Amino acid sequence: MTSDAGLPGPSPIARPRAPVVYSPDYECDIGPHVFPTRKYRLVLERMIEDGDIAASEVLAPPAPTRGQLERVHRPEYLRDLAELRDSPGTRMSELPLTREIVHAYALACGGTLLAARAALRVGAAVHLGGGFHHAYADHAEGFCYLNDLAVAVRVLQGEGAIHRAAVVDLDVHQGNGTASIFAHDPDVFTLSMHQEQLYPVPKEHSSLDVGLEVGTGDREYLAQLDEALPHVWAHAPELVLYQAGADPYVGDMLGALALTLDGLAARDTRVLEGCVSRGIPVVVTLGGGYAREVADTVRIHHRTARIAMELATRTRV
């Protein structure tokens, strides 16, 4: 893997495609848990086996600096994480608190930031990780210690690389941490389309929330998405972070929506084609996915990544 904060220069013979970011450290030991951290490795292995990317082309994320994390997270909360301290801030993660796990979440922030830099350069990038949208500025929630989506946006804003951004969050759960962090920033549009009667309760207020009923299937879901996306485009973002959760799937253990594999692929195409056709750089993060069969979660994430790479290839010369 390429291990550098920079990006490989263009090759005259390589076919253009969206860069892929991944670290083996994402597969951390969280004990017996519904969250399969091995899915990241399995998605990458599937991509390599299918010829989507060579192992040597994968970008390894740099660790974020403390200053980068502090653009979003409170210093006292970061101290709790660094010292592995049980506190009100760390207690709601629903995960163990270990050095390995904290490192994996910090590295995911570096991964989404690296993917965002890549997308700004070439139009699209895929992060095989990230999407930890439940983390707040001062506390963990819902399997999320650090909010990589918010860190990437805030760092790039601070550097002057972007001014306006959007988070398109299509996980089955509302992106409550992300909504809270950007609640008073008119330059960041947050769309969350999620199952309404589900964690988190109560919910935060995104720029646009679309709460779906239990059992919502492909047709209704895509119709609601078609109504929501024009609000994103109207915001004129200079970067979109697409939280492409696999958990709206009909076979997911933590949700009760009813999207099929084809419905999820149509969802991805609408978002990604909408960005690429408008010249808006887009970053894919994997987000949640808790299918009864891990192979189904891997299949969904792999298809999302492949759609992003194919669209980027088709529109670049």
Tab-separated table of C-alpha atoms in Angstrom:
chain	number	residue	atom	x	y	z
A	1	MET	CA	0.000	0.000	0.000
A	2	THR	CA	1.019	3.575	-0.553
A	3	SER	CA	1.638	5.042	2.893
A	4	ASP	CA	1.738	8.796	2.534
A	5	ALA	CA	-0.480	11.788	3.115
A	6	GLY	CA	0.105	12.735	-0.512
A	7	LEU	CA	-1.324	11.051	-3.572
A	8	PRO	CA	0.365	9.206	-6.398
A	9	GLY	CA	0.837	11.317	-9.491
A	10	PRO	CA	-1.043	10.497	-12.682
A	11	SER	CA	0.300	7.677	-14.797
A	12	PRO	CA	0.085	7.819	-18.594
A	13	ILE	CA	-0.702	4.104	-18.783
A	14	ALA	CA	-2.869	3.466	-15.711
A	15	ARG	CA	-6.622	3.672	-16.265
A	16	PRO	CA	-8.072	6.461	-14.130
A	17	ARG	CA	-10.112	5.405	-11.132
A	18	ALA	CA	-11.157	6.651	-7.733
A	19	PRO	CA	-8.424	6.215	-5.103
A	20	VAL	CA	-9.143	3.713	-2.318
A	21	VAL	CA	-8.088	4.283	1.313
A	22	TYR	CA	-7.798	1.440	3.846
A	23	SER	CA	-5.851	0.294	6.891
A	24	PRO	CA	-5.620	-3.239	8.317
A	25	ASP	CA	-5.768	-1.582	11.745
A	26	TYR	CA	-9.489	-1.001	11.201
A	27	GLU	CA	-10.026	-4.696	11.957
A	28	CYS	CA	-9.705	-4.288	15.724
A	29	ASP	CA	-10.840	-6.689	18.424
A	30	ILE	CA	-14.088	-5.401	19.960
A	31	GLY	CA	-15.072	-8.744	21.463
A	32	PRO	CA	-18.349	-10.556	20.706
A	33	HIS	CA	-20.292	-7.857	18.919
A	34	VAL	CA	-22.805	-7.264	16.132
A	35	PHE	CA	-20.337	-4.885	14.441
A	36	PRO	CA	-18.092	-7.013	12.161
A	37	THR	CA	-14.826	-5.057	11.948
A	38	ARG	CA	-13.463	-7.734	9.610
A	39	LYS	CA	-15.798	-6.417	6.908
A	40	TYR	CA	-13.253	-3.754	5.895
A	41	ARG	CA	-10.617	-6.353	5.082
A	42	LEU	CA	-13.157	-8.586	3.353
A	43	VAL	CA	-14.332	-5.760	1.093
A	44	LEU	CA	-10.751	-4.950	0.098
A	45	GLU	CA	-9.994	-8.617	-0.576
A	46	ARG	CA	-13.070	-8.833	-2.775
A	47	MET	CA	-12.018	-5.721	-4.688
A	48	ILE	CA	-8.542	-7.108	-5.282
A	49	GLU	CA	-9.878	-10.533	-6.305
A	50	ASP	CA	-12.275	-8.934	-8.792
A	51	GLY	CA	-9.570	-6.726	-10.281
A	52	ASP	CA	-11.087	-3.447	-9.107
A	53	ILE	CA	-7.750	-2.378	-7.660
A	54	ALA	CA	-4.260	-3.750	-7.032
A	55	ALA	CA	-3.043	-4.062	-3.452
A	56	SER	CA	-0.133	-1.753	-4.298
A	57	GLU	CA	-2.550	1.052	-5.261
A	58	VAL	CA	-4.366	1.211	-1.922
A	59	LEU	CA	-3.614	4.331	0.110
A	60	ALA	CA	-2.792	3.895	3.795
A	61	PRO	CA	-4.143	6.692	5.992
A	62	PRO	CA	-1.873	8.851	8.129
A	63	ALA	CA	-2.735	9.287	11.791
A	64	PRO	CA	-4.477	12.609	12.396
A	65	THR	CA	-2.796	15.224	14.539
A	66	ARG	CA	-4.246	16.260	17.867
A	67	GLY	CA	-4.911	19.689	16.371
A	68	GLN	CA	-6.941	18.157	13.549
A	69	LEU	CA	-9.099	16.185	15.982
A	70	GLU	CA	-9.582	19.280	18.142
A	71	ARG	CA	-11.229	21.068	15.226
A	72	VAL	CA	-14.252	18.914	16.149
A	73	HIS	CA	-13.708	17.194	19.487
A	74	ARG	CA	-13.305	18.749	22.935
A	75	PRO	CA	-9.785	18.542	24.391
A	76	GLU	CA	-11.030	16.968	27.634
A	77	TYR	CA	-12.837	14.233	25.694
A	78	LEU	CA	-9.726	13.523	23.630
A	79	ARG	CA	-7.751	13.261	26.877
A	80	ASP	CA	-10.236	10.683	28.154
A	81	LEU	CA	-9.706	8.646	24.997
A	82	ALA	CA	-5.919	8.980	25.084
A	83	GLU	CA	-5.805	7.881	28.726
A	84	LEU	CA	-8.456	5.168	28.228
A	85	ARG	CA	-10.469	6.768	30.998
A	86	ASP	CA	-13.989	5.616	31.796
A	87	SER	CA	-15.980	8.843	31.798
A	88	PRO	CA	-19.393	10.171	30.765
A	89	GLY	CA	-17.814	11.005	27.410
A	90	THR	CA	-16.479	7.529	26.638
A	91	ARG	CA	-19.129	5.412	28.360
A	92	MET	CA	-21.872	5.590	25.705
A	93	SER	CA	-19.843	4.053	22.887
A	94	GLU	CA	-21.248	0.527	23.443
A	95	LEU	CA	-17.707	-0.688	22.756
A	96	PRO	CA	-14.706	-1.600	24.903
A	97	LEU	CA	-12.163	1.179	25.488
A	98	THR	CA	-8.742	-0.115	24.470
A	99	ARG	CA	-5.629	1.360	22.897
A	100	GLU	CA	-6.219	-0.689	19.729
A	101	ILE	CA	-9.786	0.520	19.322
A	102	VAL	CA	-9.003	4.187	19.977
A	103	HIS	CA	-6.160	3.962	17.445
A	104	ALA	CA	-8.510	2.463	14.831
A	105	TYR	CA	-11.028	5.286	15.248
A	106	ALA	CA	-8.376	7.989	15.131
A	107	LEU	CA	-6.900	6.389	12.017
A	108	ALA	CA	-10.348	6.375	10.403
A	109	CYS	CA	-10.359	10.171	10.791
A	110	GLY	CA	-7.062	10.275	8.928
A	111	GLY	CA	-8.542	7.949	6.327
A	112	THR	CA	-11.598	10.064	5.573
A	113	LEU	CA	-9.438	13.181	5.465
A	114	LEU	CA	-7.023	11.510	3.028
A	115	ALA	CA	-9.937	10.320	0.873
A	116	ALA	CA	-11.383	13.842	0.892
A	117	ARG	CA	-8.074	15.296	-0.266
A	118	ALA	CA	-7.987	12.676	-3.022
A	119	ALA	CA	-11.541	13.478	-4.096
A	120	LEU	CA	-10.750	17.181	-4.318
A	121	ARG	CA	-7.851	16.289	-6.602
A	122	VAL	CA	-9.432	13.679	-8.878
A	123	GLY	CA	-13.200	13.907	-8.297
A	124	ALA	CA	-14.035	10.837	-6.206
A	125	ALA	CA	-12.493	8.578	-3.585
A	126	VAL	CA	-13.531	5.545	-1.560
A	127	HIS	CA	-12.689	5.061	2.103
A	128	LEU	CA	-13.048	1.425	3.136
A	129	GLY	CA	-13.847	2.532	6.652
A	130	GLY	CA	-15.195	5.576	8.441
A	131	GLY	CA	-18.670	7.007	8.574
A	132	PHE	CA	-18.774	7.172	12.385
A	133	HIS	CA	-21.657	9.607	12.446
A	134	HIS	CA	-22.903	9.053	16.003
A	135	ALA	CA	-19.852	10.592	17.690
A	136	TYR	CA	-20.452	14.049	19.177
A	137	ALA	CA	-17.918	16.746	19.889
A	138	ASP	CA	-17.736	15.751	23.552
A	139	HIS	CA	-18.860	12.129	23.752
A	140	ALA	CA	-19.104	8.780	22.039
A	141	GLU	CA	-22.305	7.070	20.972
A	142	GLY	CA	-23.475	4.098	18.949
A	143	PHE	CA	-20.162	2.312	18.199
A	144	CYS	CA	-18.546	5.656	17.346
A	145	TYR	CA	-15.707	7.284	19.313
A	146	LEU	CA	-14.625	9.967	16.812
A	147	ASN	CA	-16.546	11.615	13.977
A	148	ASP	CA	-14.334	11.225	10.916
A	149	LEU	CA	-16.870	12.951	8.644
A	150	ALA	CA	-16.825	16.114	10.731
A	151	VAL	CA	-13.051	16.062	11.175
A	152	ALA	CA	-12.484	15.904	7.415
A	153	VAL	CA	-14.834	18.813	6.736
A	154	ARG	CA	-13.482	21.001	9.533
A	155	VAL	CA	-9.824	20.416	8.640
A	156	LEU	CA	-10.423	21.211	4.972
A	157	GLN	CA	-12.432	24.302	5.870
A	158	GLY	CA	-9.674	25.424	8.222
A	159	GLU	CA	-7.095	25.017	5.472
A	160	GLY	CA	-9.221	26.969	3.015
A	161	ALA	CA	-9.471	23.949	0.704
A	162	ILE	CA	-13.286	24.121	0.807
A	163	HIS	CA	-15.902	26.502	2.098
A	164	ARG	CA	-19.183	24.664	1.589
A	165	ALA	CA	-19.718	20.935	2.120
A	166	ALA	CA	-22.548	18.425	2.396
A	167	VAL	CA	-22.929	15.129	4.219
A	168	VAL	CA	-25.353	12.740	2.536
A	169	ASP	CA	-26.048	10.164	5.232
A	170	LEU	CA	-28.027	7.138	4.047
A	171	ASP	CA	-27.306	4.872	6.989
A	172	VAL	CA	-30.388	3.275	8.569
A	173	HIS	CA	-29.716	5.315	11.738
A	174	GLN	CA	-29.842	9.103	11.876
A	175	GLY	CA	-26.415	10.762	11.858
A	176	ASN	CA	-27.073	12.476	15.166
A	177	GLY	CA	-23.483	13.351	16.031
A	178	THR	CA	-22.859	14.888	12.623
A	179	ALA	CA	-26.127	16.839	12.790
A	180	SER	CA	-25.204	18.207	16.212
A	181	ILE	CA	-21.675	19.219	15.225
A	182	PHE	CA	-22.846	21.162	12.155
A	183	ALA	CA	-26.148	22.410	13.590
A	184	HIS	CA	-25.130	26.069	13.523
A	185	ASP	CA	-22.977	26.053	10.393
A	186	PRO	CA	-24.945	27.151	7.313
A	187	ASP	CA	-21.992	26.188	5.114
A	188	VAL	CA	-22.437	22.477	5.846
A	189	PHE	CA	-25.652	20.820	4.654
A	190	THR	CA	-26.535	17.578	6.427
A	191	LEU	CA	-29.028	15.184	4.869
A	192	SER	CA	-29.991	12.161	6.951
A	193	MET	CA	-32.398	9.608	5.509
A	194	HIS	CA	-33.068	6.941	8.085
A	195	GLN	CA	-35.585	4.703	9.806
A	196	GLU	CA	-37.613	6.990	12.057
A	197	GLN	CA	-38.620	4.547	14.811
A	198	LEU	CA	-35.092	3.503	15.695
A	199	TYR	CA	-32.025	4.649	17.608
A	200	PRO	CA	-31.145	7.446	18.236
A	201	VAL	CA	-34.046	8.683	20.368
A	202	PRO	CA	-34.483	11.615	20.579
A	203	LYS	CA	-32.999	12.635	17.264
A	204	GLU	CA	-31.012	15.740	16.396
A	205	HIS	CA	-32.024	18.170	13.655
A	206	SER	CA	-30.121	17.770	10.394
A	207	SER	CA	-30.460	20.372	7.642
A	208	LEU	CA	-32.900	17.869	6.149
A	209	ASP	CA	-34.173	14.741	7.889
A	210	VAL	CA	-36.185	12.119	6.045
A	211	GLY	CA	-37.628	9.643	8.534
A	212	LEU	CA	-38.840	6.400	6.965
A	213	GLU	CA	-41.398	3.908	8.204
A	214	VAL	CA	-40.592	0.317	9.130
A	215	GLY	CA	-40.643	-1.886	6.037
A	216	THR	CA	-39.905	0.885	3.529
A	217	GLY	CA	-38.748	-0.824	0.339
A	218	ASP	CA	-36.920	0.129	-2.825
A	219	ARG	CA	-39.632	2.105	-4.630
A	220	GLU	CA	-40.639	4.375	-1.755
A	221	TYR	CA	-37.060	4.802	-0.577
A	222	LEU	CA	-35.817	5.890	-3.983
A	223	ALA	CA	-38.782	8.238	-4.445
A	224	GLN	CA	-37.951	9.919	-1.124
A	225	LEU	CA	-34.283	10.135	-2.099
A	226	ASP	CA	-35.210	11.730	-5.425
A	227	GLU	CA	-37.062	14.447	-3.502
A	228	ALA	CA	-34.222	14.994	-1.027
A	229	LEU	CA	-31.169	15.186	-3.273
A	230	PRO	CA	-32.122	18.454	-5.041
A	231	HIS	CA	-31.755	20.166	-1.647
A	232	VAL	CA	-28.154	18.951	-1.530
A	233	TRP	CA	-27.406	20.194	-5.037
A	234	ALA	CA	-29.030	23.554	-4.246
A	235	HIS	CA	-26.540	24.015	-1.400
A	236	ALA	CA	-23.742	24.036	-4.052
A	237	PRO	CA	-21.263	22.004	-1.972
A	238	GLU	CA	-17.616	21.910	-2.958
A	239	LEU	CA	-17.352	18.443	-1.413
A	240	VAL	CA	-19.880	15.715	-0.583
A	241	LEU	CA	-19.203	13.050	2.009
A	242	TYR	CA	-21.459	10.109	1.234
A	243	GLN	CA	-22.165	7.932	4.265
A	244	ALA	CA	-23.197	4.797	2.368
A	245	GLY	CA	-24.441	2.562	5.161
A	246	ALA	CA	-25.295	-1.012	4.181
A	247	ASP	CA	-27.856	-1.300	6.968
A	248	PRO	CA	-31.049	-0.221	5.107
A	249	TYR	CA	-30.781	-3.765	3.667
A	250	VAL	CA	-33.743	-6.064	4.268
A	251	GLY	CA	-31.481	-8.589	6.013
A	252	ASP	CA	-29.916	-6.189	8.515
A	253	MET	CA	-30.105	-7.083	12.212
A	254	LEU	CA	-30.199	-3.502	13.551
A	255	GLY	CA	-32.732	-1.969	11.190
A	256	ALA	CA	-36.150	-2.721	9.722
A	257	LEU	CA	-36.084	-1.133	6.288
A	258	ALA	CA	-36.452	-3.456	3.315
A	259	LEU	CA	-34.068	-2.427	0.553
A	260	THR	CA	-32.839	-5.128	-1.783
A	261	LEU	CA	-29.309	-5.368	-3.127
A	262	ASP	CA	-30.487	-3.779	-6.366
A	263	GLY	CA	-32.298	-1.037	-4.454
A	264	LEU	CA	-29.124	-0.179	-2.560
A	265	ALA	CA	-27.163	-0.076	-5.816
A	266	ALA	CA	-29.767	2.281	-7.304
A	267	ARG	CA	-29.456	4.466	-4.186
A	268	ASP	CA	-25.667	4.622	-4.594
A	269	THR	CA	-25.928	5.430	-8.280
A	270	ARG	CA	-28.304	8.332	-7.644
A	271	VAL	CA	-25.987	9.920	-5.111
A	272	LEU	CA	-22.691	9.267	-6.843
A	273	GLU	CA	-23.856	10.029	-10.378
A	274	GLY	CA	-25.492	13.188	-9.059
A	275	CYS	CA	-22.170	14.337	-7.634
A	276	VAL	CA	-19.958	13.288	-10.528
A	277	SER	CA	-22.265	14.703	-13.210
A	278	ARG	CA	-22.218	18.066	-11.423
A	279	GLY	CA	-18.471	18.075	-10.926
A	280	ILE	CA	-18.808	17.836	-7.133
A	281	PRO	CA	-15.972	15.859	-5.515
A	282	VAL	CA	-17.396	12.981	-3.487
A	283	VAL	CA	-16.008	10.719	-0.773
A	284	VAL	CA	-17.603	7.372	0.051
A	285	THR	CA	-17.469	6.094	3.635
A	286	LEU	CA	-18.870	2.670	4.479
A	287	GLY	CA	-20.816	3.383	7.658
A	288	GLY	CA	-22.983	0.680	9.220
A	289	GLY	CA	-23.816	-2.810	8.032
A	290	TYR	CA	-25.029	-5.659	10.257
A	291	ALA	CA	-26.565	-8.246	7.934
A	292	ARG	CA	-27.205	-11.694	9.368
A	293	GLU	CA	-24.692	-12.944	6.816
A	294	VAL	CA	-21.511	-10.844	6.803
A	295	ALA	CA	-21.107	-11.799	3.144
A	296	ASP	CA	-24.199	-9.712	2.361
A	297	THR	CA	-22.710	-6.644	4.078
A	298	VAL	CA	-19.475	-7.169	2.150
A	299	ARG	CA	-21.394	-7.539	-1.122
A	300	ILE	CA	-23.255	-4.255	-0.511
A	301	HIS	CA	-20.126	-2.292	0.405
A	302	HIS	CA	-18.198	-3.758	-2.532
A	303	ARG	CA	-20.923	-2.773	-4.963
A	304	THR	CA	-20.970	0.772	-3.564
A	305	ALA	CA	-17.203	1.070	-4.035
A	306	ARG	CA	-17.385	-0.373	-7.546
A	307	ILE	CA	-20.133	2.060	-8.585
A	308	ALA	CA	-18.027	4.982	-7.333
A	309	MET	CA	-14.953	3.774	-9.191
A	310	GLU	CA	-16.829	3.088	-12.432
A	311	LEU	CA	-18.553	6.461	-12.431
A	312	ALA	CA	-15.268	8.256	-11.746
A	313	THR	CA	-13.574	6.311	-14.546
A	314	ARG	CA	-16.384	6.961	-17.015
A	315	THR	CA	-16.359	10.715	-16.517
A	316	ARG	CA	-12.593	11.314	-16.463
A	317	VAL	CA	-10.326	11.644	-19.457
